[in-house]
Tab-separated table of C-alpha atoms in Angstrom:
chain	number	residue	atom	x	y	z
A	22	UNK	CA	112.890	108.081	106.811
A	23	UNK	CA	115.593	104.827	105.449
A	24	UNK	CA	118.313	107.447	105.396
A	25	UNK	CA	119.175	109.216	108.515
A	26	UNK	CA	121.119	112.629	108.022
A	27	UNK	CA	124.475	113.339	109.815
A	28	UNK	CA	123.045	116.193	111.790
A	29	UNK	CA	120.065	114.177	113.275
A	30	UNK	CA	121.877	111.898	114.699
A	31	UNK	CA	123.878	112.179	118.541
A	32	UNK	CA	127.572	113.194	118.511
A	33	UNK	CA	127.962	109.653	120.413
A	34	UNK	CA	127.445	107.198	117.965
A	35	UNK	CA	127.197	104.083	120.144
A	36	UNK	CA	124.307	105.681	122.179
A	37	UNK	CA	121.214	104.836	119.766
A	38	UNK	CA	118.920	106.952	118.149
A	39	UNK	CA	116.141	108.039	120.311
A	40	UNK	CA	112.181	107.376	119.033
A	41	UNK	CA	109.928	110.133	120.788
A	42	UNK	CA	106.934	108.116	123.095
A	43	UNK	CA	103.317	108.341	121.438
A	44	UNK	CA	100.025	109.819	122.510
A	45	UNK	CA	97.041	108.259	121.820
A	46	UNK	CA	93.766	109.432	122.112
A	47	UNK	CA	90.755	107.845	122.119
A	48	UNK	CA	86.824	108.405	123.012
A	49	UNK	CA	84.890	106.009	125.468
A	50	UNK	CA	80.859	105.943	125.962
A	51	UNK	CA	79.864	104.483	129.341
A	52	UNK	CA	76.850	101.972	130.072
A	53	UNK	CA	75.189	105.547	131.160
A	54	UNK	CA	75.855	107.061	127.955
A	55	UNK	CA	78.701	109.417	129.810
A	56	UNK	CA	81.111	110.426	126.918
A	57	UNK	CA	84.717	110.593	128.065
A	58	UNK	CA	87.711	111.196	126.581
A	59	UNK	CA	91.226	109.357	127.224
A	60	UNK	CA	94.507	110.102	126.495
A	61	UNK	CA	97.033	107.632	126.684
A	62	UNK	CA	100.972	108.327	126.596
A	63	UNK	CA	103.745	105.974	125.919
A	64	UNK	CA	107.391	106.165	126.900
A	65	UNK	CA	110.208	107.015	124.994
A	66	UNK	CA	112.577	104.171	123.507
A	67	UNK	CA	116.477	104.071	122.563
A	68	UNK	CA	116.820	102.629	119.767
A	69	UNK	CA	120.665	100.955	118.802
A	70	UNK	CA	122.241	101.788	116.018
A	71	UNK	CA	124.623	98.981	114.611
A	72	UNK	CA	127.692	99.815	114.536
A	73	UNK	CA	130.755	98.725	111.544
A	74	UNK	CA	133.817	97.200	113.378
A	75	UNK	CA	136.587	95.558	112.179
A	76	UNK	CA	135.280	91.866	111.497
A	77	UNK	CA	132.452	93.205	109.293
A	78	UNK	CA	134.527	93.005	105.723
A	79	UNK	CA	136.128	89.523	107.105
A	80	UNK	CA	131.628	88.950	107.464
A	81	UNK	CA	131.052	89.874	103.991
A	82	UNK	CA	134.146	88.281	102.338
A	83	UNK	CA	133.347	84.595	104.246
A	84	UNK	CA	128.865	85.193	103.170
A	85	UNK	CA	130.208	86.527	99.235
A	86	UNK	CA	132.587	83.390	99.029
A	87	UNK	CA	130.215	81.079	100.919
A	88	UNK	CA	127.218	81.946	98.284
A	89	UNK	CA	129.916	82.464	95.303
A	90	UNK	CA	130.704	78.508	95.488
A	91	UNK	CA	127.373	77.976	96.180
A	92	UNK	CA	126.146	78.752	92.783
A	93	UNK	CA	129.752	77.630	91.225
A	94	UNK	CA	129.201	74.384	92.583
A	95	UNK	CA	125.318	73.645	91.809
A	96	UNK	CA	126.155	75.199	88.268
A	97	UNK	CA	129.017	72.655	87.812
A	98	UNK	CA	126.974	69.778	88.896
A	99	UNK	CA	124.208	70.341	86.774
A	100	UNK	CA	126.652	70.880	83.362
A	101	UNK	CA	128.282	67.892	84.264
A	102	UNK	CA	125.389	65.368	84.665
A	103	UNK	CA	125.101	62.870	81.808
């Protein structure tokens, strides 16, 4: 799921989203031709959730303007070539 919904996620924003651990299961023959079975469990991971503070539009103002001139400069240079 891209989008999470504002009930799933923690009423503490800054703590992460948590991932549940995984099982995995799996069936192993011996040399003596003794079928077993395994199960194998994983742990659980916090996952962080990034977070909008107050330099992020002063970050997408200086990458928009940086790219912006970009293009208005290799545009220019190329129209104005002999």
């Amino acid at each position: 799921q891209i989008i999470a919904v504002l009930q799933e996620l923690p009423a503490d924003a800054s703590r992460g989203v948590d991932v549940w651990g995984g099982m995995l299961r799996y069936t192993a023959v011996n040399e003596s031709e003794y079928i077993t079975e395994r199960i194998i469990y994983t742990n659980g991971v916090l996952l962080p959730v990034p977070l909008a503070d107050m330099s992020m539009p002063y970050n997408v103002i200086s990458i928009t303007s940086t790219l912006l001139t970009l293009f208005v400069g290799s545009m220019f240079s190329l129209l104005t070539r002999p």
